[in-house]
Tab-separated table of C-alpha atoms in Angstrom:
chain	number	residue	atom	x	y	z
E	1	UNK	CA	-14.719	9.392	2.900
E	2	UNK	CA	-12.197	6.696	4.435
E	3	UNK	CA	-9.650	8.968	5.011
E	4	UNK	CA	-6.246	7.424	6.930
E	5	UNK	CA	-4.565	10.512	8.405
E	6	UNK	CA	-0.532	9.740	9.783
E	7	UNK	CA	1.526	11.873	12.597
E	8	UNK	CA	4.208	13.064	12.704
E	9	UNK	CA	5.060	12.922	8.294
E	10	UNK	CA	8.391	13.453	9.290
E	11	UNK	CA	10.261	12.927	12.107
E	12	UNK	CA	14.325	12.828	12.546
E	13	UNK	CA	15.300	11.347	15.665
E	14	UNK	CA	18.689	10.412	17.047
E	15	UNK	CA	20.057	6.740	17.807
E	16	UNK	CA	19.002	5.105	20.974
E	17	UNK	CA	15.887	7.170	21.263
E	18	UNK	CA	12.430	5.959	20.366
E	19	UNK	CA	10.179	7.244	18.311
E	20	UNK	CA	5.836	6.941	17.993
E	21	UNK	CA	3.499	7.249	14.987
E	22	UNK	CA	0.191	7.590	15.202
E	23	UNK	CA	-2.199	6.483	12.498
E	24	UNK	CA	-6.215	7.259	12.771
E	25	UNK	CA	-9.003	6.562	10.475
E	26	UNK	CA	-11.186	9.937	10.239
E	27	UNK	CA	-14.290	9.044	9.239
E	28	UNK	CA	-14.510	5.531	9.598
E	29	UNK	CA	-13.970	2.611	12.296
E	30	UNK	CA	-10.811	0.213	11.993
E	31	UNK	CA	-11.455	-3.020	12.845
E	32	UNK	CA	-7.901	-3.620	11.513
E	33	UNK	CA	-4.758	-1.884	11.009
E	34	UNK	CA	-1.945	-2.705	8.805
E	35	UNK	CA	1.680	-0.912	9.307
E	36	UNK	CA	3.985	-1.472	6.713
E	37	UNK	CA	7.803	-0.341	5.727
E	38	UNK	CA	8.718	0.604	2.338
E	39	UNK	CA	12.208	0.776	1.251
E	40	UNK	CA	13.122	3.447	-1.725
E	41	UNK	CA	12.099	2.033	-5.162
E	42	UNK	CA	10.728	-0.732	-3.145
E	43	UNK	CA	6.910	-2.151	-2.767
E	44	UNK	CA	5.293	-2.289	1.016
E	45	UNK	CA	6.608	-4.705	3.297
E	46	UNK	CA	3.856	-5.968	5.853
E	47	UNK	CA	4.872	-5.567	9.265
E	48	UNK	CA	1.843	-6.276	11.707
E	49	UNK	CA	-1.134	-6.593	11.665
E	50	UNK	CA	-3.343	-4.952	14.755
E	51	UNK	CA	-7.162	-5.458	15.753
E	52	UNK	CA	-8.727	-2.885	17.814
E	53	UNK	CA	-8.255	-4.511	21.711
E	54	UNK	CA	-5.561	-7.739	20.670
E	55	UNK	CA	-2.138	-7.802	20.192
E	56	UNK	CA	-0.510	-7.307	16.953
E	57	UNK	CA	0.433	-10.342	14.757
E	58	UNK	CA	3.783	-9.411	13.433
E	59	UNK	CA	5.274	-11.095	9.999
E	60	UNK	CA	7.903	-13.047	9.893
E	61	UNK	CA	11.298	-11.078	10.848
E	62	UNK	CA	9.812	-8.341	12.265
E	63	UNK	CA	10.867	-7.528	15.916
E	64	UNK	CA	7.729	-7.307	18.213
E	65	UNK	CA	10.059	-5.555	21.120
E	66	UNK	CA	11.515	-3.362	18.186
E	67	UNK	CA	8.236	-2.063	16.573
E	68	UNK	CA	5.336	-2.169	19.816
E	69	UNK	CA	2.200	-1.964	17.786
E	70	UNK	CA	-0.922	-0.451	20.100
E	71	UNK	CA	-4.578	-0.604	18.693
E	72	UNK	CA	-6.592	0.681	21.500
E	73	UNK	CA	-9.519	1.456	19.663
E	74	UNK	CA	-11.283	2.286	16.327
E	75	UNK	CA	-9.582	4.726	15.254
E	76	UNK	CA	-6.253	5.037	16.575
E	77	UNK	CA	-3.058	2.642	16.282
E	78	UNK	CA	0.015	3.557	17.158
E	79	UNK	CA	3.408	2.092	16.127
E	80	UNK	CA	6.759	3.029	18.480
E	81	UNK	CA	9.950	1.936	17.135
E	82	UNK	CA	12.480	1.420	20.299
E	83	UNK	CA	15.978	2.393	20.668
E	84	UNK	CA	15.719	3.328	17.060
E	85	UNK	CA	19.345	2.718	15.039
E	86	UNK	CA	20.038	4.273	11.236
E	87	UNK	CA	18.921	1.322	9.717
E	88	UNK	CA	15.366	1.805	10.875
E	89	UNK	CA	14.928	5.013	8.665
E	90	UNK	CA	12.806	4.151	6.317
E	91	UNK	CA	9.119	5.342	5.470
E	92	UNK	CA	6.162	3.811	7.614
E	93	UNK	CA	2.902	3.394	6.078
E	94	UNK	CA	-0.430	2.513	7.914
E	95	UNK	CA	-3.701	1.308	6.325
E	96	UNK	CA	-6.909	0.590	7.796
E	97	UNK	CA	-9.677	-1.575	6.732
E	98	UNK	CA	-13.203	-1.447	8.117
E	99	UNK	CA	-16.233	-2.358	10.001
E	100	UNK	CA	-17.802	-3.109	7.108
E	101	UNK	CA	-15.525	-6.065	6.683
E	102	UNK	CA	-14.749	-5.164	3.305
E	103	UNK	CA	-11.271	-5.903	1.895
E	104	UNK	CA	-10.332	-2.609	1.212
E	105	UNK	CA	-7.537	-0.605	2.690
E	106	UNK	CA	-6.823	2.825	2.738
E	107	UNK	CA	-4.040	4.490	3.629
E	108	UNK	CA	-2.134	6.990	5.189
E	109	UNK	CA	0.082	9.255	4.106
E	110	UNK	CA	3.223	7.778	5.228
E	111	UNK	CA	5.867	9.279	8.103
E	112	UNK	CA	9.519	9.474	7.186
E	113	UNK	CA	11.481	8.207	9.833
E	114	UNK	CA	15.295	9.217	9.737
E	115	UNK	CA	17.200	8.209	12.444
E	116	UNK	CA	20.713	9.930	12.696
P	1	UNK	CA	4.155	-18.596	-1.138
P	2	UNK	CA	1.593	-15.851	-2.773
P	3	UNK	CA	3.523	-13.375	-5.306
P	4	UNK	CA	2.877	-10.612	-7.512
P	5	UNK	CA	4.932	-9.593	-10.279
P	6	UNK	CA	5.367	-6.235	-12.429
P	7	UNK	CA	7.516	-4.877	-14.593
P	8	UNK	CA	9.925	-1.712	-13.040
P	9	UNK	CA	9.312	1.107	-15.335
P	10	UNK	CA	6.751	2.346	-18.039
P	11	UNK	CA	7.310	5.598	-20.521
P	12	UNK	CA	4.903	7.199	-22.248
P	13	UNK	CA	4.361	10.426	-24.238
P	14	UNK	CA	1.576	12.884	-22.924
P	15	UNK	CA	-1.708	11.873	-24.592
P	16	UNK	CA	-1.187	8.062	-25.192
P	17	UNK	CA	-2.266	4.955	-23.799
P	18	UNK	CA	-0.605	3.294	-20.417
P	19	UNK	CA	-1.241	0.031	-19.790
P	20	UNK	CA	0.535	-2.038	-16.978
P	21	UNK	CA	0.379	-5.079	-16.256
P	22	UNK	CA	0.495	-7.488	-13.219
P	23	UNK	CA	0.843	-11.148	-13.019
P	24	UNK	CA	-0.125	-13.327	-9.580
P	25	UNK	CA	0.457	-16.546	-8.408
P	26	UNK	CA	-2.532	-17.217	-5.666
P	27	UNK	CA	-5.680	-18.380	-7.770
P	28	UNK	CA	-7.958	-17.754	-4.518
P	29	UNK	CA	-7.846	-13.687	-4.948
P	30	UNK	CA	-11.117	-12.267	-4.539
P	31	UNK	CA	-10.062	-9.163	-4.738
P	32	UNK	CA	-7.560	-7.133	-6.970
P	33	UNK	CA	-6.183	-3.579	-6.890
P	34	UNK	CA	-4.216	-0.648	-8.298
P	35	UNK	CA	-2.862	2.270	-6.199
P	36	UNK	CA	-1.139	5.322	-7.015
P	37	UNK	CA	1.690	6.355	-5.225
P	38	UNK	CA	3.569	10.055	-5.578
P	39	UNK	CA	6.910	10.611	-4.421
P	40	UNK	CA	7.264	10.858	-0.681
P	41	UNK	CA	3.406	10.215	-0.025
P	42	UNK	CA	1.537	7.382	1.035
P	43	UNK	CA	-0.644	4.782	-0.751
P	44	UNK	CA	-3.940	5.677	-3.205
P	45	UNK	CA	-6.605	3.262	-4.021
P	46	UNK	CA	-7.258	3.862	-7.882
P	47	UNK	CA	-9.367	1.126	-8.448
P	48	UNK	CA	-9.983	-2.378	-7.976
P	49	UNK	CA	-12.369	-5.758	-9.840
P	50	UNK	CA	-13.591	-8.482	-8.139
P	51	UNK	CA	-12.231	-12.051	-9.294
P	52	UNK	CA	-15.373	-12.668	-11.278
P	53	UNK	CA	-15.640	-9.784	-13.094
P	54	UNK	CA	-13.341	-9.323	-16.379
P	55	UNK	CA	-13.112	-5.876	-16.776
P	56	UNK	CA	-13.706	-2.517	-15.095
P	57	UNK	CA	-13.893	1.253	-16.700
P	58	UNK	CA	-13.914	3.931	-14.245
P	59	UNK	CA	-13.386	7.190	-16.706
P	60	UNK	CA	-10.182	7.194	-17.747
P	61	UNK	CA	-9.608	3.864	-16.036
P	62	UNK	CA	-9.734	0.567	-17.587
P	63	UNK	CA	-9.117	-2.944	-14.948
P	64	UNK	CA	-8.591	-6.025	-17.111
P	65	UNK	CA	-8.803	-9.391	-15.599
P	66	UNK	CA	-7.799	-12.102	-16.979
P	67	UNK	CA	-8.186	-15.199	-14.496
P	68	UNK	CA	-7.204	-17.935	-15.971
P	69	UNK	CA	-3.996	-16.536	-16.517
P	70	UNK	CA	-3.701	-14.976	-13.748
P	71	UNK	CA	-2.876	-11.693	-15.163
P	72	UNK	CA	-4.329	-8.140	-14.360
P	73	UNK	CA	-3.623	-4.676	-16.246
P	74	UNK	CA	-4.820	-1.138	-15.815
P	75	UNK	CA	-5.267	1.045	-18.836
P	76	UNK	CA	-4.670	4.935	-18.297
P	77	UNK	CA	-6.126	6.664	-21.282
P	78	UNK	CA	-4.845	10.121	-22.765
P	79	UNK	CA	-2.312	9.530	-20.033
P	80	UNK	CA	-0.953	13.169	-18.365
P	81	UNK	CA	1.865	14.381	-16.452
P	82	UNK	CA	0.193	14.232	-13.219
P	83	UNK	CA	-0.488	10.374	-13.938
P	84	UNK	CA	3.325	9.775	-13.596
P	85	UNK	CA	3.962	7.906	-10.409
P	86	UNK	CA	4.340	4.349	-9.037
P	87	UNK	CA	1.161	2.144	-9.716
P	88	UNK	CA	1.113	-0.856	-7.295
P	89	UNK	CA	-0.602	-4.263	-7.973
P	90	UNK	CA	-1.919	-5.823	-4.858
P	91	UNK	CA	-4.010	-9.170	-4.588
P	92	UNK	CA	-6.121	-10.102	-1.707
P	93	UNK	CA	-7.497	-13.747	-1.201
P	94	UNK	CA	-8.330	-13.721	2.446
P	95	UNK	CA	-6.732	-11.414	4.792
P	96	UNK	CA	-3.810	-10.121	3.569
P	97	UNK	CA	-3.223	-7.997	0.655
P	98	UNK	CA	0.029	-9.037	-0.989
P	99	UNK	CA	1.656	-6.335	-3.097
P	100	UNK	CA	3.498	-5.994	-6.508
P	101	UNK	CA	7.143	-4.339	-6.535
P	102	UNK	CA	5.212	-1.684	-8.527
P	103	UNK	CA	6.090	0.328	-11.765
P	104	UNK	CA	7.206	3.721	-12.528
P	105	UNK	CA	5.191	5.447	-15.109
P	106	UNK	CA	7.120	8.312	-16.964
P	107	UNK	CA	5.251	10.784	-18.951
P	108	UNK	CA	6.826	12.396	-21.425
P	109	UNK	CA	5.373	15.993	-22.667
């Protein structure tokens, strides 16, 4: 169980365009989503936080207008990154804690973003 | 603010011991993790110990906590090829989970 399932794994898009992942829980309900950004060699760098139905809290740095973070319900958040530029490439991992209101997070396998 | 430490990069011959270790700063985490992570995939929960437990053995797993120092470690017995990856700390005392740089595990056959 508590399976985190991530679309599209990779995606290559060009500057200026923007670009939407989609992250689902399978067999569980999300009260909370997590996106994060990972760097190579790097650890996970939080970017928002989403509850199903409220906006997104975003950490410190992070562009709301640049990364629009939807949670419209249980199981599906989405995260669009805007007028995506080079610098954005980077991988984009979700995670998704739930109903239960355990602390535990499971995640998804990660999209590749490369933006040319 | 909250941080958690660990060293880059582990070797190991096929068949020994791994043990990594993790260091944390915030004295209010309940909980405490390790994930696997393989190249170009996401994020795999290995295992993870509540703050008042000292140590957890899941088969070839082995969680040592030790609070007062603040320090955590996972133990990878008989340790294979397939084990080598990045293993990420993470430490969660309310609602966010803060994680570790993490550290790549070679295995050597």
């Amino acid at each position: 169980g508590a399976v985190v399932s991530q679309h599209p794994s990779r995606v290559i898009c060009k500057s200026g365009t923007s670009v939407k992942i989609e992250c689902r829980s399978l067999d569980f309900q999300a009260t909370t989503m997590f996106w994060y950004r990972q760097f190579p060699k790097q650890s996970l760098m939080l970017m928002a936080t989403s509850n199903e139905g409220s906006k997104a809290t975003y950490e410190q740095g992070v562009e709301k207008d640049k990364f629009l973070i939807n949670h419209a319900s249980l199981t599906l958040s989405t995260l669009t990154v805007t007028s995506a530029h080079p610098e954005d490439s980077s991988f984009y991992i979700c995670s998704a804690r739930g109903l239960a209101g355990g602390t535990e997070q499971y995640f998804g396998p990660g999209t590749r973003l490369t933006v040319t | 603010g909250e941080d958690v430490e660990q060293s880059l990069f582990l070797s190991v011959r096929e068949g020994d011991s791994s043990v990594i270790n993790c260091t944390y700063t915030d004295s209010s985490s309940t909980y405490l993790y390790w994930y696997k992570q393989e190249p170009g995939a996401g994020l795999q929960l290995l295992t993870y110990i509540f703050s008042n437990m000292d140590m957890k053995q899941d088969q070839r797993l082995t969680v040592l906590l030790n609070k007062k120092d603040k320090h955590l470690s996972l133990r990878i017995a008989d340790t294979q090829t397939g084990d080598s990856a990045i293993y990420f700390c993470a430490v969660a005392g309310g609602f966010k989970t803060i994680f570790g740089a993490g550290t790549r595990l070679f295995v050597k056959a």
